Amino acid sequence: MITGHYVSLTYRNKSVDVYYETAGSGIPLVCLHTAGADSRQYHPLMKTAEVTDHFQVLAFDLPCHGRSMPPEGWWEEEYLLTTNDYVDLIFQFLKAAGVKQPIMMGCSMGGSILLELACREPQMFRAFLPLESAAKTPGRLNDYLYHPQIHGGEMCAENVYGTMAPQSPVKDRKDIWWIYSQSAPGIYYGDIYFYSEEWDAREKLAHIDTNACPIYFFTGEYDYSCTPEMTEETAAQIKGAEICIMKQLGHFPMSENFPLFYSYIKPVLNQFKEG
């Protein structure tokens, strides 16, 4: 059973109520959503008894996303997520939700930020599972999101639709389209600012210690936002990192074809379940 909760966090010195969902019990597994989306992306994982019998799965909506409201005065400045903002919100959430030594899973920008956590505080975590993650992912900002003759929500949804594998079930791909069409104006753009412009871990990779916390990369072969080659280049610079290029999957593996995605991550999760 999935249950919803709220915790009070601080975003840029302003209080904000952040929504999160949880399912199961056991080892904490915290999941981070993609740019412009929310925790609904992890519902298939949360509804899998094999997972929730052994793991407490948690996924939260960043401020301004999903069912997390924006902070007071949000209309006074443009929303542009930064690395420090993101890291701070993650640490605040873990503390507020009482989560210790979690496995961290994140996709796209949620996968990228795991590399920053691995640089800063690896001892706080049990493992990192970055999905569709690389040290740098340039070229994703799209000014057509603000074009006066283009519907921003539809543009946002169409912008991500092509990054999924054509083999993935149409319903699952359309559900992802639906989630992306719902983000507020400027939110997807502000997340992509972090993901494609501000974020850059290329000079940090050599300092990541997988003995302190292991890293398992997973990237879909059809992803042209974070290509397999980009993930391979990133993983090659982290001693001890493991990598899996997932056949017949794209940029949203946990949502676009969960049974296939689960077949890839299950062996890794089993290592911790048995440990």
mmCIF file of C-alpha atoms in Angstrom:
data_model
loop_
_atom_site.group_PDB
_atom_site.id
_atom_site.type_symbol
_atom_site.label_atom_id
_atom_site.label_comp_id
_atom_site.label_asym_id
_atom_site.label_seq_id
_atom_site.Cartn_x
_atom_site.Cartn_y
_atom_site.Cartn_z
ATOM 1 C CA MET A 1 0.000 0.000 0.000
ATOM 2 C CA ILE A 2 1.262 3.454 -0.932
ATOM 3 C CA THR A 3 0.698 6.187 1.654
ATOM 4 C CA GLY A 4 1.197 9.936 1.253
ATOM 5 C CA HIS A 5 2.700 12.340 3.777
ATOM 6 C CA TYR A 6 3.960 15.897 4.115
ATOM 7 C CA VAL A 7 7.093 17.248 5.774
ATOM 8 C CA SER A 8 8.050 20.879 6.282
ATOM 9 C CA LEU A 9 11.349 21.794 4.615
ATOM 10 C CA THR A 10 13.154 25.029 3.804
ATOM 11 C CA TYR A 11 13.854 26.147 0.248
ATOM 12 C CA ARG A 12 16.002 29.265 -0.099
ATOM 13 C CA ASN A 13 15.174 30.331 3.460
ATOM 14 C CA LYS A 14 11.426 29.904 2.988
ATOM 15 C CA SER A 15 9.263 27.172 4.473
ATOM 16 C CA VAL A 16 7.609 24.754 2.070
ATOM 17 C CA ASP A 17 5.443 21.669 2.593
ATOM 18 C CA VAL A 18 6.943 18.787 0.638
ATOM 19 C CA TYR A 19 4.875 15.765 -0.312
ATOM 20 C CA TYR A 20 6.258 12.246 -0.299
ATOM 21 C CA GLU A 21 4.980 8.722 -0.684
ATOM 22 C CA THR A 22 6.172 5.524 0.925
ATOM 23 C CA ALA A 23 5.474 1.821 0.637
ATOM 24 C CA GLY A 24 6.861 -1.283 2.310
ATOM 25 C CA SER A 25 9.262 -1.795 5.173
ATOM 26 C CA GLY A 26 12.889 -2.684 5.613
ATOM 27 C CA ILE A 27 15.985 -1.129 4.064
ATOM 28 C CA PRO A 28 15.187 2.450 2.968
ATOM 29 C CA LEU A 29 15.222 2.982 -0.797
ATOM 30 C CA VAL A 30 14.815 6.666 -1.656
ATOM 31 C CA CYS A 31 13.838 7.521 -5.241
ATOM 32 C CA LEU A 32 14.334 10.878 -6.973
ATOM 33 C CA HIS A 33 12.120 11.927 -9.883
ATOM 34 C CA THR A 34 13.130 13.408 -13.216
ATOM 35 C CA ALA A 35 12.989 17.061 -14.296
ATOM 36 C CA GLY A 36 9.504 18.545 -14.361
ATOM 37 C CA ALA A 37 7.884 15.380 -13.005
ATOM 38 C CA ASP A 38 7.047 13.896 -9.597
ATOM 39 C CA SER A 39 7.028 10.772 -7.439
ATOM 40 C CA ARG A 40 4.278 9.055 -9.453
ATOM 41 C CA GLN A 41 7.091 7.781 -11.662
ATOM 42 C CA TYR A 42 7.961 5.245 -8.963
ATOM 43 C CA HIS A 43 4.487 3.798 -8.394
ATOM 44 C CA PRO A 44 5.313 0.570 -10.279
ATOM 45 C CA LEU A 45 8.278 0.011 -7.958
ATOM 46 C CA MET A 46 6.158 0.807 -4.896
ATOM 47 C CA LYS A 47 3.496 -1.680 -5.976
ATOM 48 C CA THR A 48 5.937 -4.579 -6.374
ATOM 49 C CA ALA A 49 5.670 -6.933 -3.396
ATOM 50 C CA GLU A 50 9.109 -8.439 -4.043
ATOM 51 C CA VAL A 51 10.497 -4.972 -3.380
ATOM 52 C CA THR A 52 8.270 -3.730 -0.566
ATOM 53 C CA ASP A 53 8.622 -6.967 1.408
ATOM 54 C CA HIS A 54 12.258 -6.047 1.974
ATOM 55 C CA PHE A 55 12.577 -2.305 1.301
ATOM 56 C CA GLN A 56 10.851 0.846 2.479
ATOM 57 C CA VAL A 57 10.502 2.774 -0.772
ATOM 58 C CA LEU A 58 10.204 6.558 -0.417
ATOM 59 C CA ALA A 59 9.823 9.164 -3.162
ATOM 60 C CA PHE A 60 9.272 12.887 -2.662
ATOM 61 C CA ASP A 61 8.140 15.709 -4.926
ATOM 62 C CA LEU A 62 10.549 18.620 -5.053
ATOM 63 C CA PRO A 63 9.036 22.012 -4.172
ATOM 64 C CA CYS A 64 6.892 23.277 -7.085
ATOM 65 C CA HIS A 65 6.427 19.705 -8.357
ATOM 66 C CA GLY A 66 3.511 17.283 -8.082
ATOM 67 C CA ARG A 67 1.740 17.809 -4.776
ATOM 68 C CA SER A 68 4.508 19.925 -3.212
ATOM 69 C CA MET A 69 3.517 23.581 -3.283
ATOM 70 C CA PRO A 70 5.977 26.359 -4.100
ATOM 71 C CA PRO A 71 7.327 28.547 -1.288
ATOM 72 C CA GLU A 72 5.830 31.927 -0.493
ATOM 73 C CA GLY A 73 6.889 34.569 -3.009
ATOM 74 C CA TRP A 74 7.562 32.069 -5.771
ATOM 75 C CA TRP A 75 6.218 34.582 -8.288
ATOM 76 C CA GLU A 76 8.958 37.078 -7.442
ATOM 77 C CA GLU A 77 11.837 35.181 -9.084
ATOM 78 C CA GLU A 78 12.395 32.683 -11.855
ATOM 79 C CA TYR A 79 12.637 29.066 -10.753
ATOM 80 C CA LEU A 80 16.142 27.788 -11.519
ATOM 81 C CA LEU A 81 17.269 24.732 -9.570
ATOM 82 C CA THR A 82 20.931 24.584 -8.511
ATOM 83 C CA THR A 83 23.186 21.804 -7.295
ATOM 84 C CA ASN A 84 23.348 23.235 -3.783
ATOM 85 C CA ASP A 85 19.557 23.692 -3.631
ATOM 86 C CA TYR A 86 19.020 20.099 -4.661
ATOM 87 C CA VAL A 87 21.551 18.583 -2.264
ATOM 88 C CA ASP A 88 20.193 20.644 0.619
ATOM 89 C CA LEU A 89 16.613 19.522 -0.047
ATOM 90 C CA ILE A 90 17.651 15.863 -0.169
ATOM 91 C CA PHE A 91 19.473 16.043 3.149
ATOM 92 C CA GLN A 92 16.570 17.934 4.725
ATOM 93 C CA PHE A 93 14.118 15.327 3.494
ATOM 94 C CA LEU A 94 16.154 12.397 4.800
ATOM 95 C CA LYS A 95 16.335 14.018 8.227
ATOM 96 C CA ALA A 96 12.646 14.982 8.324
ATOM 97 C CA ALA A 97 11.521 11.514 7.226
ATOM 98 C CA GLY A 98 13.878 9.797 9.675
ATOM 99 C CA VAL A 99 15.765 7.952 6.938
ATOM 100 C CA LYS A 100 19.240 6.605 7.695
ATOM 101 C CA GLN A 101 21.697 4.769 5.429
ATOM 102 C CA PRO A 102 19.387 4.580 2.423
ATOM 103 C CA ILE A 103 19.943 3.155 -1.006
ATOM 104 C CA MET A 104 19.473 6.102 -3.366
ATOM 105 C CA MET A 105 17.897 5.705 -6.797
ATOM 106 C CA GLY A 106 17.369 8.646 -9.116
ATOM 107 C CA CYS A 107 16.662 9.132 -12.798
ATOM 108 C CA SER A 108 17.957 11.810 -15.174
ATOM 109 C CA MET A 109 18.566 14.889 -13.001
ATOM 110 C CA GLY A 110 17.769 12.656 -10.021
ATOM 111 C CA GLY A 111 20.533 10.339 -11.159
ATOM 112 C CA SER A 112 22.976 13.159 -11.771
ATOM 113 C CA ILE A 113 22.632 14.530 -8.250
ATOM 114 C CA LEU A 114 23.576 11.130 -6.829
ATOM 115 C CA LEU A 115 27.095 11.730 -8.120
ATOM 116 C CA GLU A 116 27.215 14.926 -6.065
ATOM 117 C CA LEU A 117 26.038 13.051 -2.969
ATOM 118 C CA ALA A 118 28.721 10.440 -3.621
ATOM 119 C CA CYS A 119 31.314 13.217 -3.659
ATOM 120 C CA ARG A 120 30.095 15.000 -0.552
ATOM 121 C CA GLU A 121 28.813 12.457 1.984
ATOM 122 C CA PRO A 122 29.204 8.860 0.757
ATOM 123 C CA GLN A 123 29.255 7.463 4.291
ATOM 124 C CA MET A 124 25.629 8.512 4.783
ATOM 125 C CA PHE A 125 24.388 6.096 2.132
ATOM 126 C CA ARG A 126 24.216 2.350 1.499
ATOM 127 C CA ALA A 127 24.434 2.490 -2.315
ATOM 128 C CA PHE A 128 23.756 4.719 -5.315
ATOM 129 C CA LEU A 129 21.713 3.560 -8.312
ATOM 130 C CA PRO A 130 21.878 6.373 -10.908
ATOM 131 C CA LEU A 131 19.507 5.857 -13.845
ATOM 132 C CA GLU A 132 20.189 7.744 -17.088
ATOM 133 C CA SER A 133 23.018 9.624 -15.379
ATOM 134 C CA ALA A 134 26.223 11.290 -16.562
ATOM 135 C CA ALA A 135 28.698 13.856 -15.292
ATOM 136 C CA LYS A 136 27.524 16.422 -17.858
ATOM 137 C CA THR A 137 24.452 16.433 -20.121
ATOM 138 C CA PRO A 138 24.566 19.547 -22.326
ATOM 139 C CA GLY A 139 22.108 20.807 -24.913
ATOM 140 C CA ARG A 140 18.751 20.065 -23.270
ATOM 141 C CA LEU A 141 17.435 23.620 -22.646
ATOM 142 C CA ASN A 142 14.657 24.517 -25.090
ATOM 143 C CA ASP A 143 13.436 28.095 -25.462
ATOM 144 C CA TYR A 144 10.337 26.920 -27.349
ATOM 145 C CA LEU A 145 8.899 26.127 -23.915
ATOM 146 C CA TYR A 146 8.271 29.880 -23.660
ATOM 147 C CA HIS A 147 7.165 30.564 -27.249
ATOM 148 C CA PRO A 148 3.861 32.526 -27.233
ATOM 149 C CA GLN A 149 2.403 30.349 -30.005
ATOM 150 C CA ILE A 150 3.319 27.026 -28.390
ATOM 151 C CA HIS A 151 1.559 25.305 -25.487
ATOM 152 C CA GLY A 152 4.321 24.894 -22.893
ATOM 153 C CA GLY A 153 2.821 21.798 -21.275
ATOM 154 C CA GLU A 154 2.446 19.961 -24.564
ATOM 155 C CA MET A 155 5.900 21.063 -25.682
ATOM 156 C CA CYS A 156 7.379 19.735 -22.445
ATOM 157 C CA ALA A 157 5.618 16.388 -22.860
ATOM 158 C CA GLU A 158 6.577 16.050 -26.526
ATOM 159 C CA ASN A 159 10.157 17.001 -25.715
ATOM 160 C CA VAL A 160 10.586 13.901 -23.559
ATOM 161 C CA TYR A 161 8.342 11.466 -25.431
ATOM 162 C CA GLY A 162 10.941 10.636 -28.051
ATOM 163 C CA THR A 163 13.560 9.676 -25.470
ATOM 164 C CA MET A 164 11.673 6.460 -24.667
ATOM 165 C CA ALA A 165 12.158 3.098 -26.351
ATOM 166 C CA PRO A 166 9.676 2.301 -29.140
ATOM 167 C CA GLN A 167 9.232 -1.176 -27.621
ATOM 168 C CA SER A 168 7.892 0.244 -24.351
ATOM 169 C CA PRO A 169 4.109 -0.140 -23.909
ATOM 170 C CA VAL A 170 2.177 2.737 -25.435
ATOM 171 C CA LYS A 171 0.057 3.220 -22.308
ATOM 172 C CA ASP A 172 3.143 3.615 -20.112
ATOM 173 C CA ARG A 173 4.714 6.084 -22.524
ATOM 174 C CA LYS A 174 1.477 8.069 -22.733
ATOM 175 C CA ASP A 175 1.222 8.145 -18.923
ATOM 176 C CA ILE A 176 4.686 9.714 -18.807
ATOM 177 C CA TRP A 177 3.553 12.224 -21.435
ATOM 178 C CA TRP A 178 0.547 13.012 -19.216
ATOM 179 C CA ILE A 179 2.670 13.645 -16.115
ATOM 180 C CA TYR A 180 4.970 15.934 -18.073
ATOM 181 C CA SER A 181 2.086 17.931 -19.510
ATOM 182 C CA GLN A 182 1.020 18.886 -15.973
ATOM 183 C CA SER A 183 4.067 20.723 -14.626
ATOM 184 C CA ALA A 184 3.641 24.428 -13.914
ATOM 185 C CA PRO A 185 5.116 26.958 -16.364
ATOM 186 C CA GLY A 186 8.873 27.257 -15.989
ATOM 187 C CA ILE A 187 9.378 24.246 -13.719
ATOM 188 C CA TYR A 188 10.675 21.821 -16.341
ATOM 189 C CA TYR A 189 12.858 24.598 -17.753
ATOM 190 C CA GLY A 190 14.220 25.418 -14.293
ATOM 191 C CA ASP A 191 15.086 21.783 -13.644
ATOM 192 C CA ILE A 192 16.776 21.453 -17.029
ATOM 193 C CA TYR A 193 18.820 24.534 -16.150
ATOM 194 C CA PHE A 194 20.346 22.448 -13.356
ATOM 195 C CA TYR A 195 20.549 19.226 -15.362
ATOM 196 C CA SER A 196 22.006 20.627 -18.580
ATOM 197 C CA GLU A 197 23.667 23.936 -17.678
ATOM 198 C CA GLU A 198 24.668 24.437 -14.035
ATOM 199 C CA TRP A 199 25.455 20.815 -13.139
ATOM 200 C CA ASP A 200 28.949 19.553 -14.015
ATOM 201 C CA ALA A 201 30.702 16.749 -12.142
ATOM 202 C CA ARG A 202 33.496 16.050 -14.618
ATOM 203 C CA GLU A 203 36.218 17.326 -12.303
ATOM 204 C CA LYS A 204 34.772 15.479 -9.295
ATOM 205 C CA LEU A 205 34.526 11.910 -10.558
ATOM 206 C CA ALA A 206 38.044 10.862 -9.605
ATOM 207 C CA HIS A 207 37.294 11.741 -5.970
ATOM 208 C CA ILE A 208 34.339 9.356 -5.666
ATOM 209 C CA ASP A 209 35.186 6.371 -3.454
ATOM 210 C CA THR A 210 33.091 3.312 -4.234
ATOM 211 C CA ASN A 211 34.585 1.547 -1.229
ATOM 212 C CA ALA A 212 32.714 4.065 0.912
ATOM 213 C CA CYS A 213 29.499 3.575 -1.079
ATOM 214 C CA PRO A 214 29.050 1.469 -4.238
ATOM 215 C CA ILE A 215 27.628 2.932 -7.451
ATOM 216 C CA TYR A 216 25.598 1.027 -10.050
ATOM 217 C CA PHE A 217 24.810 2.895 -13.279
ATOM 218 C CA PHE A 218 21.818 1.915 -15.442
ATOM 219 C CA THR A 219 21.123 3.592 -18.794
ATOM 220 C CA GLY A 220 18.657 2.684 -21.542
ATOM 221 C CA GLU A 221 20.024 2.115 -25.018
ATOM 222 C CA TYR A 222 17.395 4.401 -26.611
ATOM 223 C CA ASP A 223 18.118 7.424 -24.413
ATOM 224 C CA TYR A 224 19.463 10.303 -26.504
ATOM 225 C CA SER A 225 19.273 12.782 -23.615
ATOM 226 C CA CYS A 226 21.808 10.878 -21.536
ATOM 227 C CA THR A 227 23.273 8.443 -24.038
ATOM 228 C CA PRO A 228 24.873 5.111 -23.131
ATOM 229 C CA GLU A 229 28.183 6.560 -24.294
ATOM 230 C CA MET A 230 27.870 9.466 -21.859
ATOM 231 C CA THR A 231 27.176 7.106 -18.972
ATOM 232 C CA GLU A 232 30.022 4.801 -20.000
ATOM 233 C CA GLU A 233 32.438 7.732 -20.104
ATOM 234 C CA THR A 234 31.303 8.809 -16.633
ATOM 235 C CA ALA A 235 31.486 5.338 -15.087
ATOM 236 C CA ALA A 236 34.945 4.743 -16.552
ATOM 237 C CA GLN A 237 36.289 7.616 -14.451
ATOM 238 C CA ILE A 238 34.971 6.203 -11.163
ATOM 239 C CA LYS A 239 37.091 3.338 -9.919
ATOM 240 C CA GLY A 240 34.899 0.402 -8.939
ATOM 241 C CA ALA A 241 31.680 1.723 -10.487
ATOM 242 C CA GLU A 242 29.452 -0.837 -12.195
ATOM 243 C CA ILE A 243 27.405 -0.122 -15.305
ATOM 244 C CA CYS A 244 24.544 -1.768 -17.170
ATOM 245 C CA ILE A 245 23.253 -0.603 -20.555
ATOM 246 C CA MET A 246 19.627 -1.710 -20.646
ATOM 247 C CA LYS A 247 18.302 -3.102 -23.915
ATOM 248 C CA GLN A 248 14.901 -1.920 -25.205
ATOM 249 C CA LEU A 249 14.647 0.896 -22.649
ATOM 250 C CA GLY A 250 14.929 4.662 -22.879
ATOM 251 C CA HIS A 251 15.113 7.663 -20.570
ATOM 252 C CA PHE A 252 12.358 6.639 -18.108
ATOM 253 C CA PRO A 253 13.054 2.952 -17.407
ATOM 254 C CA MET A 254 11.225 2.793 -14.058
ATOM 255 C CA SER A 255 8.045 4.093 -15.717
ATOM 256 C CA GLU A 256 8.077 3.246 -19.419
ATOM 257 C CA ASN A 257 8.510 -0.526 -19.033
ATOM 258 C CA PHE A 258 8.804 -1.464 -15.380
ATOM 259 C CA PRO A 259 8.888 -5.282 -15.720
ATOM 260 C CA LEU A 260 11.872 -5.055 -18.062
ATOM 261 C CA PHE A 261 13.571 -2.441 -15.877
ATOM 262 C CA TYR A 262 13.038 -4.559 -12.774
ATOM 263 C CA SER A 263 14.762 -7.495 -14.438
ATOM 264 C CA TYR A 264 17.883 -5.335 -14.639
ATOM 265 C CA ILE A 265 17.881 -3.890 -11.118
ATOM 266 C CA LYS A 266 16.629 -6.959 -9.264
ATOM 267 C CA PRO A 267 20.079 -8.619 -8.973
ATOM 268 C CA VAL A 268 21.512 -5.452 -7.416
ATOM 269 C CA LEU A 269 18.639 -5.052 -4.963
ATOM 270 C CA ASN A 270 18.974 -8.720 -4.029
ATOM 271 C CA GLN A 271 22.567 -8.123 -2.954
ATOM 272 C CA PHE A 272 21.363 -5.766 -0.247
ATOM 273 C CA LYS A 273 18.310 -7.809 0.653
ATOM 274 C CA GLU A 274 20.496 -10.826 1.311
ATOM 275 C CA GLY A 275 23.162 -8.760 3.049
#
